[in-house]
Amino acid sequence: MSGTRRKALLKVIILGDSGVGKTSLMNQYVNRRFSNQYKATIGADFLTKDVMIDDRLVTMQIWDTAGQERFQSLGVAFYRGADCCVLAFDVTNAVSFKSLDSWRDEFLIQASPRDPEHFPFVLLGNKIDMEANRAVSAKRHVTMAQSWCAAKGGMPYYEVSAKEAVNVEAAFQAIARDALARESADTSDFPELENNINLNENNRSSSSGGCNC
Amino acid sequence: MWQHVSAESTLFRRPQLRKERNASEIERDDKGEKGHDSGISSRTGSHSTSDWCASPSLPRQTRHGSVADVEETTPSTSQIRKAKLIDTLKMEVKILMEYAAGNASVDLNSGYVTSLCIAVQNCVMDGIRKRFLGLIGMKTSLALLHTVVKGFPSAQLVIDKTKEHETKDSCTSSSQVRWIREALHTRQLSTILNYMATSKEMHRLYDDDALLLDRAKSGMPAALLLGPCAISFKRMASDSSSEVLSRVEWTDRMRDHPTNGSTSSSRPPLSVKRQGSSLVSMERQSTSRDYVFSLHANYRSTLLYGKNNVGLEDSSGGDSTKGYLSLHKNFSADLTIRWTPNQLMTSSSQPNSATSKDEGKFQWKQAITIEMNQVIYIHLHQKQEESSSIITFVTCEGGQSPPLHFPSGQHSLVFLTALESGLTPLYRLDPPLSQDQCKEKALPRLRRRTSATNSSSDYVFRIVRLTSSAPPPPPTEDTQSDDFAPSVPPSPSNGFFSLPSSPAMLSSVDDLVNTHVGQACRSMQQQIMARAFFGWLSYVRHLRTVREHLMGLIHNKKITPEEDLPPVDEAFWSECTSKRTPELWDECIRRVYWAGIGSGKEEEDKALRRQIWPYLLGVFEWTENPEPKTTLFTEKYRDDVEEWRVLEAEVRRRDEEAFNAARARKGATPIREMSITSDVFDEDNEEKKDPKDQEWEDLIDKFGANLHRIEKDVERCDRALRFFSNAQNLESLRRVVCTYVRRNVDGDGYVQGMCDIAAPLLVIFQDEALTLECYTVLMDRMKENFPHHAGMDRCLSNLRSLVQVVDPQIFSLLSTSADFTQLYFSYRWFLLDFKRELPYDGVFRVWETIWACGHLQSKSFPLFFSLAMLTNYRDTIISNNMDFADLIKFFNDMTARHDVTRLLISARLHLSSLTSVLQTLD
């Protein structure tokens, strides 16, 4: 529990093929707005949002990057220090689902997190509002995506619509919770950090108002 | 820690004060009374709330050696005050004991005793309750003594003695310390102080933080005074003159009291005013005695050499006066040579046998003091080895001392040996007297080395500083070179002879002025030099950066002065199209570069740009009529579109097939969990194709992938703009980009951002064929900046170099990472030539400036515009100490909010200043 107080900023990276709706997802979650006039993202941009997760205020910094794999070389700069990675695909676009493997691998290579096996990923299937364009039925699609997630170490999967704000809030809440849980798991992996934090806790409780030095 | 420093500073200050006191003895300034009063009041008035010293864990300590241990902890104001009191007392005891060691008996009325008495007085008065003083009605510590007597009867003797002498003296101002003096005389001072520190009766008279109640320090005064109480004192001259002297010393001393703080105010005035008064002449006797004492048996300097009957040649020539020569080394390792006439020595030791005033004055004028740190040459003239020799000192200013006549024998050599040893380790004589340890051989060796062939020999010794490797500068250049060698002592403003009328004062003032002004000047010089050097260094580094990285940015190093040209308007353009002279081309380019195209009317400007841009981009030659080529472009474009239309149709057909196949398979095949991806999305049919069809298939695949990417981007390209809210215009854009990709199908294909570059061209030309031609030319340069090419790194690297030269402050902010990632906020700038950063009219303006600049001066105008983007917001960036994310956010938020005109002016300025730097480099 002590570890959860360590960091109040969660860096979340949204990855996925061009046009799957990364910018829309980010904007829908942060600004609760949808526009069909978002331009293709060049370089990177991010939005921040303060959220309460279990009585704890967390600032989510959500990074939106260019979708074309050619721009992945920039990733090393943007992925640095990420706490969670959101993989997004377009449920009406089979290719965007196929690319997920490469996006995940590329992220793990470039961000090189401490513990790649357990780095928190979340899968979002966007554009469920465009049911008519689906190549496969929703039910089957869910099964398919879920089994992919299971194969990747139990990654959570959410079907969302950025356009109609379906499930977006819930998905990002879960993302934040996941990243936070991962945070505390991280600290328990490093006992010396835990000790430091305990010391701080002790200090906090012993000194009422101001430090002793 | 703290107190060590303060104690040290007292130590350092003390000799200076002593010097000043010597001066004030002569010129009698009695402003001290005031200082004394304030000293008392500030001392008794200071109350400290600290109870640090009362900490029970600290043992009571009486030996002052243990003070350091106590002082390790945080000092409070009262602790500092007490430590200062103790330090002062220590100092006075030390001085007195040193003095007493060299004298059979000590005059009870001497300044040393008075100083000590003041220190004791300050100690016993520290922290005394005001109520008590008011009760007694006496503002002196004598009242304390009366209290002491109640519990310590033997102190009665001191009171009696004090009363006895008090009646004799008219001077009441010193009565405050009289009892201390008498207590010292009767050797009871230590026991009295011990009683005061231990008796409970006394404790109620003091505040809690009083020195005498201090657990650590209360015993120290008594312990310190054990020594002085063992000295045998005698009353030498109990006349009023010595009393006045001690009074002045006393007041002087009061002002020096540490609690008073302001030591500078105690410095005596420079002028000697009351010399003619009888008071002064009365004082002179004791003063002169003190002076002579201080000359030769000084507490603060070591006597290295002393010799009587050394002759000093009168400045008027002729006879030499015999006197006492001494060589002293003081605490700061400065050597001083003093010579005093014999008469003065005798008169001072026997004050009552004083000669007449005039004679005394004359003798005083003869006494000299030579500071060795101002001496650069020593001349030794010796007729024969055993005959008398003459030594003259030459100062760094070229002044000569009167010749000193040494009696025959080895005296001059002994003197020089003492001088040489005194000069070490900082200085040495050149040539050295002797290179081995055997002193006796020194002069013969010396003679062999330096003497002339004839019997009379002249030696010149130079005083060389040992620490500096460079030889000392010749005297003529001394004042100059002095400035650059901080270790050389400052040259004095006036001569090195201190006038005897105020021997110590002048030198002390000189010292002060020289030391402080000299130090200040040197430190300023060093700072200026350092700044100049670092300025030069960074300039040189910048030049290197420029030479190594930025040399190639500018192809035309001719500086084009800023021109106040009108923009290209319709009238000018029609002149251009009718004449098409090279001069007009030149003017047209310069007009575009400095002022742009059009006069602000949207549609007319677009029409003008439509005509001029192809020339700027080099699609048309200047002398060329656009019509024939335009027709060609249109025809070719139509053909190409027709050609890829076939491909597009095939791609569409296959897409639909795949979609339907997926839907059909959904119904037919059961779900196979483990191979879901290949199952659901695998639209490839397994059939093998003919090799000749393979090429076609590859083309279809490649084009299909590009087509999908293009469609995704065109769909969302500047939809907010009215032009692209029209679906037909979007379709035009799609066709242009598709044709471009089809023509360059073996290149990179479509990369995100390409559509952004095509859009403004289409908005201007509204002609797909011409747009494509211009786009192709533009992309020849721009595609280098797209991923998997080297252009972007070059841009970022150049931007970094430019920032380094232009704005080191921003540079330090940007260079926190070794790679260029810190500069990624500018990635989009270079990729799209600021197309995303500016509104469309701004993009037009910047683009045509970039193209015109390519003809005029540099192909790298985007770089200078980027620099302008950075420097324009430098204050915001620096004050917010923006990091990687902040910069990205800041510039993303600034999208379409930039002041294009201002940025262009700034960019042009950056370009011309780099041009001028490059010009100087050539």
JSON list of C-alpha atoms in Angstrom, two decimals, chain B residues 331-456:
[
{"chain": "B", "resi": 331, "resn": "PHE", "atom": "CA", "xyz": [52.64, 37.13, 12.25]},
{"chain": "B", "resi": 332, "resn": "SER", "atom": "CA", "xyz": [51.93, 37.33, 8.54]},
{"chain": "B", "resi": 333, "resn": "ALA", "atom": "CA", "xyz": [55.55, 36.58, 7.70]},
{"chain": "B", "resi": 334, "resn": "ASP", "atom": "CA", "xyz": [56.32, 40.14, 6.69]},
{"chain": "B", "resi": 335, "resn": "LEU", "atom": "CA", "xyz": [59.81, 41.32, 7.50]},
{"chain": "B", "resi": 336, "resn": "THR", "atom": "CA", "xyz": [60.39, 44.73, 8.96]},
{"chain": "B", "resi": 337, "resn": "ILE", "atom": "CA", "xyz": [63.69, 46.46, 9.52]},
{"chain": "B", "resi": 338, "resn": "ARG", "atom": "CA", "xyz": [63.77, 49.14, 12.19]},
{"chain": "B", "resi": 339, "resn": "TRP", "atom": "CA", "xyz": [66.50, 51.48, 13.13]},
{"chain": "B", "resi": 340, "resn": "THR", "atom": "CA", "xyz": [66.27, 53.72, 16.18]},
{"chain": "B", "resi": 341, "resn": "PRO", "atom": "CA", "xyz": [68.84, 56.28, 17.28]},
{"chain": "B", "resi": 342, "resn": "ASN", "atom": "CA", "xyz": [70.68, 55.38, 20.43]},
{"chain": "B", "resi": 343, "resn": "GLN", "atom": "CA", "xyz": [69.56, 58.55, 22.20]},
{"chain": "B", "resi": 344, "resn": "LEU", "atom": "CA", "xyz": [65.96, 57.58, 21.77]},
{"chain": "B", "resi": 345, "resn": "MET", "atom": "CA", "xyz": [66.60, 54.18, 23.22]},
{"chain": "B", "resi": 346, "resn": "THR", "atom": "CA", "xyz": [68.16, 55.59, 26.36]},
{"chain": "B", "resi": 347, "resn": "SER", "atom": "CA", "xyz": [65.59, 58.29, 26.76]},
{"chain": "B", "resi": 348, "resn": "SER", "atom": "CA", "xyz": [62.82, 55.80, 26.46]},
{"chain": "B", "resi": 349, "resn": "SER", "atom": "CA", "xyz": [64.25, 53.49, 29.03]},
{"chain": "B", "resi": 350, "resn": "GLN", "atom": "CA", "xyz": [64.70, 56.47, 31.33]},
{"chain": "B", "resi": 351, "resn": "PRO", "atom": "CA", "xyz": [61.68, 58.58, 30.74]},
{"chain": "B", "resi": 352, "resn": "ASN", "atom": "CA", "xyz": [62.50, 61.14, 33.35]},
{"chain": "B", "resi": 353, "resn": "SER", "atom": "CA", "xyz": [65.81, 62.02, 31.83]},
{"chain": "B", "resi": 354, "resn": "ALA", "atom": "CA", "xyz": [64.09, 63.30, 28.78]},
{"chain": "B", "resi": 355, "resn": "THR", "atom": "CA", "xyz": [65.94, 65.61, 26.51]},
{"chain": "B", "resi": 356, "resn": "SER", "atom": "CA", "xyz": [64.47, 68.78, 25.26]},
{"chain": "B", "resi": 357, "resn": "LYS", "atom": "CA", "xyz": [61.42, 68.63, 23.05]},
{"chain": "B", "resi": 358, "resn": "ASP", "atom": "CA", "xyz": [63.15, 69.75, 19.87]},
{"chain": "B", "resi": 359, "resn": "GLU", "atom": "CA", "xyz": [65.92, 67.28, 20.20]},
{"chain": "B", "resi": 360, "resn": "GLY", "atom": "CA", "xyz": [63.45, 64.53, 20.78]},
{"chain": "B", "resi": 361, "resn": "LYS", "atom": "CA", "xyz": [61.51, 65.44, 17.72]},
{"chain": "B", "resi": 362, "resn": "PHE", "atom": "CA", "xyz": [64.65, 65.46, 15.66]},
{"chain": "B", "resi": 363, "resn": "GLN", "atom": "CA", "xyz": [65.59, 62.03, 16.88]},
{"chain": "B", "resi": 364, "resn": "TRP", "atom": "CA", "xyz": [62.14, 60.70, 16.17]},
{"chain": "B", "resi": 365, "resn": "LYS", "atom": "CA", "xyz": [62.43, 61.87, 12.63]},
{"chain": "B", "resi": 366, "resn": "GLN", "atom": "CA", "xyz": [65.57, 59.87, 12.30]},
{"chain": "B", "resi": 367, "resn": "ALA", "atom": "CA", "xyz": [64.10, 56.55, 13.28]},
{"chain": "B", "resi": 368, "resn": "ILE", "atom": "CA", "xyz": [63.17, 54.47, 10.28]},
{"chain": "B", "resi": 369, "resn": "THR", "atom": "CA", "xyz": [61.07, 51.49, 9.48]},
{"chain": "B", "resi": 370, "resn": "ILE", "atom": "CA", "xyz": [61.55, 49.53, 6.32]},
{"chain": "B", "resi": 371, "resn": "GLU", "atom": "CA", "xyz": [58.96, 47.00, 5.20]},
{"chain": "B", "resi": 372, "resn": "MET", "atom": "CA", "xyz": [60.81, 44.27, 3.41]},
{"chain": "B", "resi": 373, "resn": "ASN", "atom": "CA", "xyz": [57.91, 43.38, 1.19]},
{"chain": "B", "resi": 374, "resn": "GLN", "atom": "CA", "xyz": [58.44, 46.66, -0.57]},
{"chain": "B", "resi": 375, "resn": "VAL", "atom": "CA", "xyz": [62.14, 46.13, -1.01]},
{"chain": "B", "resi": 376, "resn": "ILE", "atom": "CA", "xyz": [63.28, 44.65, -4.24]},
{"chain": "B", "resi": 377, "resn": "TYR", "atom": "CA", "xyz": [67.06, 45.17, -4.19]},
{"chain": "B", "resi": 378, "resn": "ILE", "atom": "CA", "xyz": [69.62, 45.19, -1.42]},
{"chain": "B", "resi": 379, "resn": "HIS", "atom": "CA", "xyz": [72.92, 46.81, -2.16]},
{"chain": "B", "resi": 380, "resn": "LEU", "atom": "CA", "xyz": [75.96, 45.84, -0.11]},
{"chain": "B", "resi": 381, "resn": "HIS", "atom": "CA", "xyz": [79.06, 47.93, -0.45]},
{"chain": "B", "resi": 382, "resn": "GLN", "atom": "CA", "xyz": [82.15, 46.66, 1.23]},
{"chain": "B", "resi": 383, "resn": "LYS", "atom": "CA", "xyz": [85.59, 48.10, 0.80]},
{"chain": "B", "resi": 384, "resn": "GLN", "atom": "CA", "xyz": [87.45, 45.17, 2.26]},
{"chain": "B", "resi": 385, "resn": "GLU", "atom": "CA", "xyz": [86.37, 41.93, 3.67]},
{"chain": "B", "resi": 386, "resn": "GLU", "atom": "CA", "xyz": [86.87, 42.96, 7.25]},
{"chain": "B", "resi": 387, "resn": "SER", "atom": "CA", "xyz": [86.10, 46.62, 6.88]},
{"chain": "B", "resi": 388, "resn": "SER", "atom": "CA", "xyz": [82.79, 48.25, 7.65]},
{"chain": "B", "resi": 389, "resn": "SER", "atom": "CA", "xyz": [80.10, 47.78, 5.07]},
{"chain": "B", "resi": 390, "resn": "ILE", "atom": "CA", "xyz": [77.16, 49.81, 3.86]},
{"chain": "B", "resi": 391, "resn": "ILE", "atom": "CA", "xyz": [73.77, 48.37, 3.10]},
{"chain": "B", "resi": 392, "resn": "THR", "atom": "CA", "xyz": [71.11, 50.20, 1.15]},
{"chain": "B", "resi": 393, "resn": "PHE", "atom": "CA", "xyz": [67.60, 49.02, 0.39]},
{"chain": "B", "resi": 394, "resn": "VAL", "atom": "CA", "xyz": [65.87, 49.86, -2.86]},
{"chain": "B", "resi": 395, "resn": "THR", "atom": "CA", "xyz": [62.12, 49.65, -2.98]},
{"chain": "B", "resi": 396, "resn": "CYS", "atom": "CA", "xyz": [60.06, 48.48, -5.85]},
{"chain": "B", "resi": 397, "resn": "GLU", "atom": "CA", "xyz": [59.26, 52.08, -6.57]},
{"chain": "B", "resi": 398, "resn": "GLY", "atom": "CA", "xyz": [62.91, 52.90, -6.90]},
{"chain": "B", "resi": 399, "resn": "GLY", "atom": "CA", "xyz": [63.30, 54.76, -3.62]},
{"chain": "B", "resi": 400, "resn": "GLN", "atom": "CA", "xyz": [66.46, 54.26, -1.62]},
{"chain": "B", "resi": 401, "resn": "SER", "atom": "CA", "xyz": [66.82, 53.95, 2.09]},
{"chain": "B", "resi": 402, "resn": "PRO", "atom": "CA", "xyz": [69.52, 55.93, 3.84]},
{"chain": "B", "resi": 403, "resn": "PRO", "atom": "CA", "xyz": [72.70, 53.81, 3.90]},
{"chain": "B", "resi": 404, "resn": "LEU", "atom": "CA", "xyz": [73.18, 51.69, 6.98]},
{"chain": "B", "resi": 405, "resn": "HIS", "atom": "CA", "xyz": [76.77, 51.50, 8.18]},
{"chain": "B", "resi": 406, "resn": "PHE", "atom": "CA", "xyz": [77.66, 48.19, 9.70]},
{"chain": "B", "resi": 407, "resn": "PRO", "atom": "CA", "xyz": [80.72, 48.01, 11.88]},
{"chain": "B", "resi": 408, "resn": "SER", "atom": "CA", "xyz": [83.66, 46.14, 10.51]},
{"chain": "B", "resi": 409, "resn": "GLY", "atom": "CA", "xyz": [83.58, 42.43, 10.81]},
{"chain": "B", "resi": 410, "resn": "GLN", "atom": "CA", "xyz": [81.05, 39.95, 9.57]},
{"chain": "B", "resi": 411, "resn": "HIS", "atom": "CA", "xyz": [78.08, 41.94, 10.85]},
{"chain": "B", "resi": 412, "resn": "SER", "atom": "CA", "xyz": [76.65, 42.74, 7.47]},
{"chain": "B", "resi": 413, "resn": "LEU", "atom": "CA", "xyz": [76.90, 39.11, 6.49]},
{"chain": "B", "resi": 414, "resn": "VAL", "atom": "CA", "xyz": [75.23, 38.00, 9.69]},
{"chain": "B", "resi": 415, "resn": "PHE", "atom": "CA", "xyz": [72.50, 40.54, 9.07]},
{"chain": "B", "resi": 416, "resn": "LEU", "atom": "CA", "xyz": [71.99, 39.34, 5.51]},
{"chain": "B", "resi": 417, "resn": "THR", "atom": "CA", "xyz": [71.94, 35.74, 6.67]},
{"chain": "B", "resi": 418, "resn": "ALA", "atom": "CA", "xyz": [69.26, 36.58, 9.18]},
{"chain": "B", "resi": 419, "resn": "LEU", "atom": "CA", "xyz": [67.39, 38.47, 6.48]},
{"chain": "B", "resi": 420, "resn": "GLU", "atom": "CA", "xyz": [67.65, 35.58, 4.08]},
{"chain": "B", "resi": 421, "resn": "SER", "atom": "CA", "xyz": [66.37, 33.08, 6.57]},
{"chain": "B", "resi": 422, "resn": "GLY", "atom": "CA", "xyz": [63.60, 35.47, 7.46]},
{"chain": "B", "resi": 423, "resn": "LEU", "atom": "CA", "xyz": [62.58, 35.78, 3.84]},
{"chain": "B", "resi": 424, "resn": "THR", "atom": "CA", "xyz": [62.01, 32.08, 3.42]},
{"chain": "B", "resi": 425, "resn": "PRO", "atom": "CA", "xyz": [59.85, 30.36, 2.49]},
{"chain": "B", "resi": 426, "resn": "LEU", "atom": "CA", "xyz": [58.12, 32.94, 0.33]},
{"chain": "B", "resi": 427, "resn": "TYR", "atom": "CA", "xyz": [61.11, 34.86, -0.93]},
{"chain": "B", "resi": 428, "resn": "ARG", "atom": "CA", "xyz": [64.80, 34.37, -1.35]},
{"chain": "B", "resi": 429, "resn": "LEU", "atom": "CA", "xyz": [67.84, 36.44, -2.08]},
{"chain": "B", "resi": 430, "resn": "ASP", "atom": "CA", "xyz": [69.23, 36.28, -5.56]},
{"chain": "B", "resi": 431, "resn": "PRO", "atom": "CA", "xyz": [72.05, 35.39, -5.70]},
{"chain": "B", "resi": 432, "resn": "PRO", "atom": "CA", "xyz": [71.75, 33.33, -2.57]},
{"chain": "B", "resi": 433, "resn": "LEU", "atom": "CA", "xyz": [74.21, 33.87, 0.19]},
{"chain": "B", "resi": 434, "resn": "SER", "atom": "CA", "xyz": [75.20, 30.33, 0.55]},
{"chain": "B", "resi": 435, "resn": "GLN", "atom": "CA", "xyz": [74.14, 27.17, -1.10]},
{"chain": "B", "resi": 436, "resn": "ASP", "atom": "CA", "xyz": [75.21, 24.81, 1.60]},
{"chain": "B", "resi": 437, "resn": "GLN", "atom": "CA", "xyz": [74.30, 24.90, 5.21]},
{"chain": "B", "resi": 438, "resn": "CYS", "atom": "CA", "xyz": [77.64, 26.31, 6.35]},
{"chain": "B", "resi": 439, "resn": "LYS", "atom": "CA", "xyz": [77.01, 29.94, 7.03]},
{"chain": "B", "resi": 440, "resn": "GLU", "atom": "CA", "xyz": [80.66, 30.87, 7.55]},
{"chain": "B", "resi": 441, "resn": "LYS", "atom": "CA", "xyz": [81.50, 30.14, 3.98]},
{"chain": "B", "resi": 442, "resn": "ALA", "atom": "CA", "xyz": [78.82, 32.35, 2.67]},
{"chain": "B", "resi": 443, "resn": "LEU", "atom": "CA", "xyz": [80.68, 35.54, 2.09]},
{"chain": "B", "resi": 444, "resn": "PRO", "atom": "CA", "xyz": [83.79, 34.07, 0.47]},
{"chain": "B", "resi": 445, "resn": "ARG", "atom": "CA", "xyz": [81.64, 32.09, -1.87]},
{"chain": "B", "resi": 446, "resn": "LEU", "atom": "CA", "xyz": [79.64, 35.11, -2.52]},
{"chain": "B", "resi": 447, "resn": "ARG", "atom": "CA", "xyz": [82.71, 37.10, -3.25]},
{"chain": "B", "resi": 448, "resn": "ARG", "atom": "CA", "xyz": [84.00, 34.58, -5.65]},
{"chain": "B", "resi": 449, "resn": "ARG", "atom": "CA", "xyz": [80.81, 34.56, -7.51]},
{"chain": "B", "resi": 450, "resn": "THR", "atom": "CA", "xyz": [79.80, 38.14, -7.68]},
{"chain": "B", "resi": 451, "resn": "SER", "atom": "CA", "xyz": [82.50, 40.46, -6.54]},
{"chain": "B", "resi": 452, "resn": "ALA", "atom": "CA", "xyz": [84.39, 42.72, -8.83]},
{"chain": "B", "resi": 453, "resn": "THR", "atom": "CA", "xyz": [88.10, 42.23, -9.34]},
{"chain": "B", "resi": 454, "resn": "ASN", "atom": "CA", "xyz": [89.18, 45.22, -7.33]},
{"chain": "B", "resi": 455, "resn": "SER", "atom": "CA", "xyz": [89.34, 45.29, -3.58]},
{"chain": "B", "resi": 456, "resn": "SER", "atom": "CA", "xyz": [86.12, 47.15, -3.06]}
]
